[in-house]
């Protein structure tokens, strides 16, 4: 095999990547709740517009199989045009650079270097759980914003992206769930390769926020307590204990009387957000909210009070170590319960 085509293609790619290195990613990177949310008293939070295909979070169950093959190609072509300021995306041979057939022949260190240039900076994502399935006891997922294209390029790119973003693959307790990480609806019985026998979804416990939205079930009529109960049943206790930020949409039909004990497994939960403007909430609840009923901050205060009351009545867990107990109680000292608005539908 002649090395000239390989060298020309590689030089072109490295030149493209060098330009990208100089152009910093403008996407927000944050680990601070105050940068992610604004309370209902001071404004609303900007999240990608769900109705705009350009910015919407992508439902991982609703993309056809063609996206896996075309998404990364489109990304590369757009990048060539934008970064070089030219609409000429042809090689020295006059052929369009839609593919790079020698990529697999590159040394692994070079491939990883290329992935590192192509990967955006880690950032906060909202992981919406919706349309809970009572047959296999799993919800569908939507990342806001969507996961980078490298997550659906190939196994090597996906593994690199997971490490680069600082997250990990989290599994449900159910053994018969759909592959939520797949971008083209592949089922658990149809693995991409032997290394993907155990399915799961990507999550960064330090950055990401789980969102239990109103459409957690298709009927959109579940209380916050029921959604939290379901979440506690489909994730292992070790996973629940690592969740730091949780967003639950306000339903208008929950008394919160039973929600306190449900939060005990969430030993590292630092912030519980109550979304007050979920577009799918029932119309009568939406009307009351527009009239200022309940008053701003009232539901967060009620929820906080119910949680603290339940915690005051707790008994010691004999199986919990003294160190874990101290850590759990320390987290509670500065845990927050906040009402927030999101801007998903604007």
Short mmCIF file of C-alpha atoms in Angstrom, two decimals:
data_model
loop_
_atom_site.label_atom_id
_atom_site.label_comp_id
_atom_site.label_asym_id
_atom_site.label_seq_id
_atom_site.Cartn_x
_atom_site.Cartn_y
_atom_site.Cartn_z
CA UNK A 1 0.00 0.00 0.00
CA UNK A 2 1.35 3.38 -1.00
CA UNK A 3 1.85 5.74 1.90
CA UNK A 4 1.36 8.91 -0.17
CA UNK A 5 -2.47 8.93 0.03
CA UNK A 6 -2.23 8.20 3.75
CA UNK A 7 0.24 11.02 4.30
CA UNK A 8 -1.82 13.55 2.30
CA UNK A 9 -5.02 12.64 4.14
CA UNK A 10 -3.30 12.70 7.50
CA UNK A 11 -1.69 16.09 6.81
CA UNK A 12 -5.10 17.48 5.84
CA UNK A 13 -6.70 16.13 9.00
CA UNK A 14 -3.95 17.42 11.29
CA UNK A 15 -4.15 20.88 9.71
CA UNK A 16 -7.87 20.88 10.35
CA UNK A 17 -7.36 19.79 13.94
CA UNK A 18 -4.70 22.43 14.55
CA UNK A 19 -7.21 25.12 13.61
CA UNK A 20 -9.73 23.61 15.99
CA UNK A 21 -7.22 23.65 18.82
CA UNK A 22 -6.88 27.40 18.42
CA UNK A 23 -10.63 27.90 18.45
CA UNK A 24 -11.91 27.23 21.97
CA UNK A 25 -15.24 25.52 22.39
CA UNK A 26 -17.81 28.13 23.38
CA UNK A 27 -20.13 25.64 25.04
CA UNK A 28 -20.63 26.28 28.75
CA UNK A 29 -18.67 24.08 31.10
CA UNK A 30 -19.90 24.25 34.67
CA UNK A 31 -19.97 22.38 37.91
CA UNK A 32 -21.85 25.11 39.70
CA UNK A 33 -25.63 24.90 40.27
CA UNK A 34 -25.82 28.68 40.28
CA UNK A 35 -24.49 28.73 36.73
CA UNK A 36 -27.00 26.09 35.62
CA UNK A 37 -30.14 27.44 37.27
CA UNK A 38 -31.77 30.67 38.24
CA UNK A 39 -34.49 30.65 40.85
CA UNK A 40 -38.06 31.57 39.96
CA UNK A 41 -37.60 34.80 41.90
CA UNK A 42 -34.86 36.14 39.66
CA UNK A 43 -35.37 34.66 36.22
CA UNK A 44 -35.42 31.53 34.15
CA UNK A 45 -32.75 29.16 33.06
CA UNK A 46 -31.64 28.80 29.45
CA UNK A 47 -31.76 25.26 28.14
CA UNK A 48 -31.71 24.20 24.50
CA UNK A 49 -34.96 24.81 22.65
CA UNK A 50 -36.83 21.53 22.35
CA UNK A 51 -38.78 22.72 19.30
CA UNK A 52 -35.71 23.78 17.36
CA UNK A 53 -34.01 20.78 15.67
CA UNK A 54 -30.72 22.62 15.78
CA UNK A 55 -30.66 22.86 19.56
CA UNK A 56 -33.07 20.23 20.80
CA UNK A 57 -32.10 17.41 23.09
CA UNK A 58 -32.06 14.20 21.09
CA UNK A 59 -34.30 11.32 22.14
CA UNK A 60 -32.01 8.31 21.91
CA UNK A 61 -34.90 6.01 20.98
CA UNK A 62 -36.21 8.02 18.04
CA UNK A 63 -33.32 8.20 15.63
CA UNK A 64 -33.12 5.90 12.64
CA UNK A 65 -30.11 3.70 11.98
CA UNK A 66 -28.90 6.15 9.33
CA UNK A 67 -27.81 8.63 12.02
CA UNK A 68 -25.00 6.43 13.21
CA UNK A 69 -23.36 6.48 9.83
CA UNK A 70 -24.12 10.04 8.82
CA UNK A 71 -23.85 12.07 11.99
CA UNK A 72 -20.09 12.06 12.31
CA UNK A 73 -19.65 12.59 8.55
CA UNK A 74 -21.87 15.66 8.58
CA UNK A 75 -20.00 16.99 11.60
CA UNK A 76 -16.64 16.64 9.86
CA UNK A 77 -17.86 18.29 6.65
CA UNK A 78 -19.35 21.23 8.53
CA UNK A 79 -16.17 21.62 10.52
CA UNK A 80 -14.02 21.78 7.39
CA UNK A 81 -16.19 24.53 5.91
CA UNK A 82 -16.53 26.59 9.10
CA UNK A 83 -12.97 26.42 10.39
CA UNK A 84 -11.19 27.03 7.11
CA UNK A 85 -13.56 29.75 5.92
CA UNK A 86 -13.94 28.03 2.58
CA UNK A 87 -16.62 25.87 0.97
CA UNK A 88 -14.00 23.74 -0.74
CA UNK A 89 -14.07 20.34 0.98
CA UNK A 90 -12.10 18.47 -1.68
CA UNK A 91 -8.71 16.83 -1.47
CA UNK A 92 -5.75 17.39 -3.77
CA UNK A 93 -7.14 14.63 -6.01
CA UNK A 94 -10.40 16.54 -6.50
CA UNK A 95 -12.43 14.03 -4.49
CA UNK A 96 -14.78 15.05 -1.68
CA UNK A 97 -13.35 14.23 1.76
CA UNK A 98 -16.36 12.42 3.15
CA UNK A 99 -14.33 9.53 4.55
CA UNK A 100 -10.81 8.74 5.69
CA UNK A 101 -10.27 5.11 4.76
CA UNK A 102 -6.81 4.86 6.33
CA UNK A 103 -7.86 5.98 9.80
CA UNK A 104 -7.82 2.44 11.21
CA UNK A 105 -4.22 2.05 10.02
CA UNK A 106 -3.01 4.95 12.14
CA UNK A 107 -1.20 4.14 15.41
CA UNK A 108 -3.57 4.04 18.38
CA UNK A 109 -1.83 7.03 19.99
CA UNK A 110 -2.45 9.10 16.87
CA UNK A 111 -6.10 8.06 16.74
CA UNK A 112 -6.54 9.05 20.39
CA UNK A 113 -4.89 12.39 19.66
CA UNK A 114 -7.41 12.98 16.88
CA UNK A 115 -10.30 12.05 19.17
CA UNK A 116 -8.97 14.51 21.75
CA UNK A 117 -9.00 17.34 19.20
CA UNK A 118 -12.51 16.42 18.05
CA UNK A 119 -13.99 16.11 21.56
CA UNK A 120 -15.73 19.17 23.04
CA UNK A 121 -15.09 20.24 26.62
CA UNK A 122 -17.03 18.45 29.33
CA UNK A 123 -20.19 20.28 30.37
CA UNK A 124 -23.35 19.95 32.40
CA UNK A 125 -26.14 17.94 30.78
CA UNK A 126 -29.70 17.31 31.83
CA UNK A 127 -30.75 13.69 31.61
CA UNK A 128 -34.52 13.57 31.24
CA UNK A 129 -36.21 10.29 32.14
CA UNK A 130 -39.52 9.97 30.33
CA UNK A 131 -42.15 7.54 29.02
CA UNK A 132 -41.49 4.98 31.74
CA UNK A 133 -42.18 1.46 30.45
CA UNK A 134 -44.03 -0.81 32.89
CA UNK A 135 -43.19 -3.87 30.78
CA UNK A 136 -39.41 -3.81 31.12
CA UNK A 137 -39.46 -1.19 33.91
CA UNK A 138 -37.23 1.39 32.25
CA UNK A 139 -37.74 4.93 30.99
CA UNK A 140 -36.45 6.50 27.84
CA UNK A 141 -33.69 9.07 28.02
CA UNK A 142 -33.05 12.47 26.49
CA UNK A 143 -29.78 14.35 26.93
CA UNK A 144 -29.96 18.14 26.93
CA UNK A 145 -27.79 19.10 25.12
CA UNK A 146 -27.23 15.87 23.15
CA UNK A 147 -24.13 13.78 23.66
CA UNK A 148 -21.27 14.64 21.28
CA UNK A 149 -21.13 12.79 17.91
CA UNK A 150 -18.10 10.82 19.12
CA UNK A 151 -20.43 8.83 21.39
CA UNK A 152 -21.98 7.28 18.27
CA UNK A 153 -18.93 7.08 15.99
CA UNK A 154 -17.43 3.75 17.06
CA UNK A 155 -16.47 1.86 20.20
CA UNK A 156 -13.03 3.45 20.47
CA UNK A 157 -14.40 6.98 20.11
CA UNK A 158 -17.16 6.25 22.60
CA UNK A 159 -14.75 4.86 25.19
CA UNK A 160 -12.48 7.88 24.73
CA UNK A 161 -15.43 10.29 25.07
CA UNK A 162 -16.63 8.68 28.28
CA UNK A 163 -13.19 9.08 29.83
CA UNK A 164 -12.75 12.59 28.38
CA UNK A 165 -16.11 13.80 29.73
CA UNK A 166 -15.33 12.31 33.14
CA UNK A 167 -18.46 10.21 33.38
CA UNK A 168 -19.26 6.52 33.26
CA UNK A 169 -21.81 3.96 32.12
CA UNK A 170 -24.61 3.45 34.64
CA UNK A 171 -26.92 0.44 34.46
CA UNK A 172 -30.49 -0.10 35.56
CA UNK A 173 -31.47 -2.82 38.00
CA UNK A 174 -33.63 -4.46 35.32
CA UNK A 175 -31.93 -7.11 33.18
CA UNK A 176 -34.20 -6.61 30.16
CA UNK A 177 -33.88 -2.95 29.30
CA UNK A 178 -33.38 -1.31 25.95
CA UNK A 179 -29.95 0.01 25.07
CA UNK A 180 -30.38 3.64 26.04
CA UNK A 181 -26.93 4.68 24.87
CA UNK A 182 -27.59 3.55 21.29
CA UNK A 183 -28.48 6.32 18.86
CA UNK A 184 -30.44 4.02 16.55
CA UNK A 185 -32.69 1.94 18.77
CA UNK A 186 -30.66 -1.28 18.85
CA UNK A 187 -32.07 -3.79 21.35
CA UNK A 188 -30.13 -5.57 24.04
CA UNK A 189 -30.33 -8.80 22.06
CA UNK A 190 -28.53 -7.17 19.15
CA UNK A 191 -25.12 -6.08 20.51
CA UNK A 192 -22.79 -4.00 18.39
CA UNK A 193 -19.90 -6.21 19.45
CA UNK A 194 -18.91 -8.61 22.19
CA UNK A 195 -17.68 -5.82 24.45
CA UNK A 196 -21.18 -4.34 24.70
CA UNK A 197 -22.97 -7.23 26.36
CA UNK A 198 -23.88 -5.10 29.39
CA UNK A 199 -25.97 -2.11 28.41
CA UNK A 200 -26.34 1.17 30.20
CA UNK A 201 -26.40 4.93 29.81
CA UNK A 202 -23.78 7.63 30.18
CA UNK A 203 -23.82 9.89 33.24
CA UNK A 204 -21.39 12.22 34.99
CA UNK A 205 -22.23 12.36 38.69
CA UNK A 206 -20.16 15.52 39.18
CA UNK A 207 -21.77 17.54 36.40
CA UNK A 208 -25.03 16.06 35.16
CA UNK A 209 -28.55 16.53 36.52
CA UNK A 210 -31.26 13.86 36.42
CA UNK A 211 -34.63 15.29 35.43
CA UNK A 212 -37.87 13.51 36.39
CA UNK A 213 -40.20 15.41 34.09
CA UNK A 214 -43.99 15.50 33.96
CA UNK A 215 -43.92 13.07 31.03
CA UNK A 216 -42.19 10.46 33.18
CA UNK A 217 -45.19 8.33 32.21
CA UNK A 218 -47.17 8.68 28.99
CA UNK A 219 -50.23 9.87 30.92
CA UNK A 220 -48.26 12.79 32.44
CA UNK A 221 -50.17 12.51 35.72
CA UNK A 222 -47.67 11.16 38.24
CA UNK A 223 -46.73 12.90 41.46
CA UNK A 224 -43.19 13.84 42.39
CA UNK A 225 -43.28 11.17 45.10
CA UNK A 226 -44.25 8.42 42.65
CA UNK A 227 -41.55 9.43 40.17
CA UNK A 228 -38.94 9.42 42.91
CA UNK A 229 -40.20 6.03 44.13
CA UNK A 230 -39.84 4.60 40.63
CA UNK A 231 -36.35 6.03 40.20
CA UNK A 232 -35.34 4.43 43.49
CA UNK A 233 -36.55 1.07 42.20
CA UNK A 234 -34.79 1.09 38.81
CA UNK A 235 -31.34 2.27 39.93
CA UNK A 236 -29.07 0.40 42.36
CA UNK A 237 -28.60 1.93 45.85
CA UNK A 238 -24.93 2.55 45.06
CA UNK A 239 -26.01 4.71 42.12
CA UNK A 240 -28.66 6.59 44.08
CA UNK A 241 -26.12 7.45 46.76
CA UNK A 242 -23.91 9.21 44.21
CA UNK A 243 -26.55 11.48 42.64
CA UNK A 244 -25.78 15.09 43.56
CA UNK A 245 -28.41 17.10 41.71
CA UNK A 246 -31.98 16.12 40.92
CA UNK A 247 -34.65 18.07 39.06
CA UNK A 248 -38.32 17.09 39.55
CA UNK A 249 -41.16 18.78 37.69
CA UNK A 250 -44.00 20.15 39.81
CA UNK A 251 -47.27 18.24 39.36
CA UNK A 252 -49.64 20.25 41.52
CA UNK A 253 -51.14 17.06 42.98
CA UNK A 254 -48.51 15.97 45.53
CA UNK A 255 -48.76 16.60 49.27
CA UNK A 256 -45.09 15.54 49.79
CA UNK A 257 -46.14 13.74 52.97
CA UNK A 258 -44.30 10.54 51.98
CA UNK A 259 -41.38 11.94 50.02
CA UNK A 260 -38.96 12.43 52.93
CA UNK A 261 -38.05 8.78 53.60
CA UNK A 262 -37.50 8.19 49.88
CA UNK A 263 -34.54 10.56 49.87
CA UNK A 264 -32.49 8.74 52.48
CA UNK A 265 -30.64 6.58 49.87
CA UNK A 266 -29.63 9.82 48.11
CA UNK A 267 -26.89 10.44 50.64
CA UNK A 268 -24.90 12.83 48.43
CA UNK A 269 -27.84 14.86 47.10
CA UNK A 270 -26.77 18.48 47.46
CA UNK A 271 -29.55 20.20 45.50
CA UNK A 272 -33.15 19.22 44.80
CA UNK A 273 -34.70 21.41 42.13
CA UNK A 274 -38.46 21.76 41.67
CA UNK A 275 -39.27 22.73 38.07
CA UNK A 276 -42.29 25.03 38.13
CA UNK A 277 -42.90 25.50 34.40
CA UNK A 278 -42.91 22.07 32.76
CA UNK A 279 -44.97 22.57 29.58
CA UNK A 280 -46.66 19.19 29.92
CA UNK A 281 -48.18 19.86 33.33
CA UNK A 282 -51.97 19.72 33.43
CA UNK A 283 -53.75 22.83 32.15
CA UNK A 284 -55.53 23.60 35.42
CA UNK A 285 -52.21 23.52 37.28
CA UNK A 286 -50.63 25.71 34.62
CA UNK A 287 -53.48 28.21 34.96
CA UNK A 288 -53.07 28.40 38.73
CA UNK A 289 -49.33 28.92 38.38
CA UNK A 290 -49.94 31.80 35.97
CA UNK A 291 -52.17 33.37 38.63
CA UNK A 292 -49.42 33.05 41.22
CA UNK A 293 -50.89 30.02 42.98
CA UNK A 294 -49.00 28.71 44.85
CA UNK A 295 -46.82 31.68 45.73
CA UNK A 296 -43.22 31.61 44.58
CA UNK A 297 -41.07 29.58 46.92
CA UNK A 298 -44.04 28.10 48.79
CA UNK A 299 -43.73 24.59 47.35
CA UNK A 300 -39.97 24.47 47.88
CA UNK A 301 -40.52 25.50 51.50
CA UNK A 302 -43.17 22.81 51.94
CA UNK A 303 -41.00 20.15 50.33
CA UNK A 304 -38.01 21.14 52.46
CA UNK A 305 -40.13 21.03 55.60
CA UNK A 306 -41.45 17.55 54.82
CA UNK A 307 -37.95 16.25 54.16
CA UNK A 308 -36.54 17.72 57.37
CA UNK A 309 -39.46 16.34 59.38
CA UNK A 310 -38.88 12.84 58.00
CA UNK A 311 -35.16 13.06 58.69
CA UNK A 312 -35.78 14.13 62.28
CA UNK A 313 -37.81 10.96 62.82
CA UNK A 314 -35.21 8.64 61.32
CA UNK A 315 -33.75 5.77 63.28
CA UNK A 316 -30.15 4.64 63.02
CA UNK A 317 -29.22 2.22 60.29
CA UNK A 318 -27.21 -0.58 61.88
CA UNK A 319 -25.68 -1.54 58.53
CA UNK A 320 -24.39 1.99 57.86
CA UNK A 321 -20.81 2.66 58.87
CA UNK A 322 -20.03 5.56 61.18
CA UNK A 323 -18.00 7.24 58.46
CA UNK A 324 -20.84 7.04 55.93
CA UNK A 325 -23.30 8.36 58.48
CA UNK A 326 -21.14 11.39 59.23
CA UNK A 327 -20.72 12.10 55.53
CA UNK A 328 -24.46 11.79 54.87
CA UNK A 329 -25.34 14.11 57.74
CA UNK A 330 -22.70 16.61 56.62
CA UNK A 331 -24.22 16.78 53.14
CA UNK A 332 -27.64 17.49 54.65
CA UNK A 333 -26.30 20.55 56.42
CA UNK A 334 -25.89 22.43 53.15
CA UNK A 335 -28.45 20.68 50.93
CA UNK A 336 -30.78 23.03 49.09
CA UNK A 337 -34.38 22.71 47.84
CA UNK A 338 -35.09 25.30 45.14
CA UNK A 339 -37.90 26.24 42.79
CA UNK A 340 -36.63 26.90 39.27
CA UNK A 341 -37.95 27.70 35.81
CA UNK A 342 -36.57 26.12 32.65
CA UNK A 343 -36.83 27.45 29.10
CA UNK A 344 -37.30 24.27 27.11
CA UNK A 345 -40.28 25.42 25.11
CA UNK A 346 -39.35 28.96 24.09
#
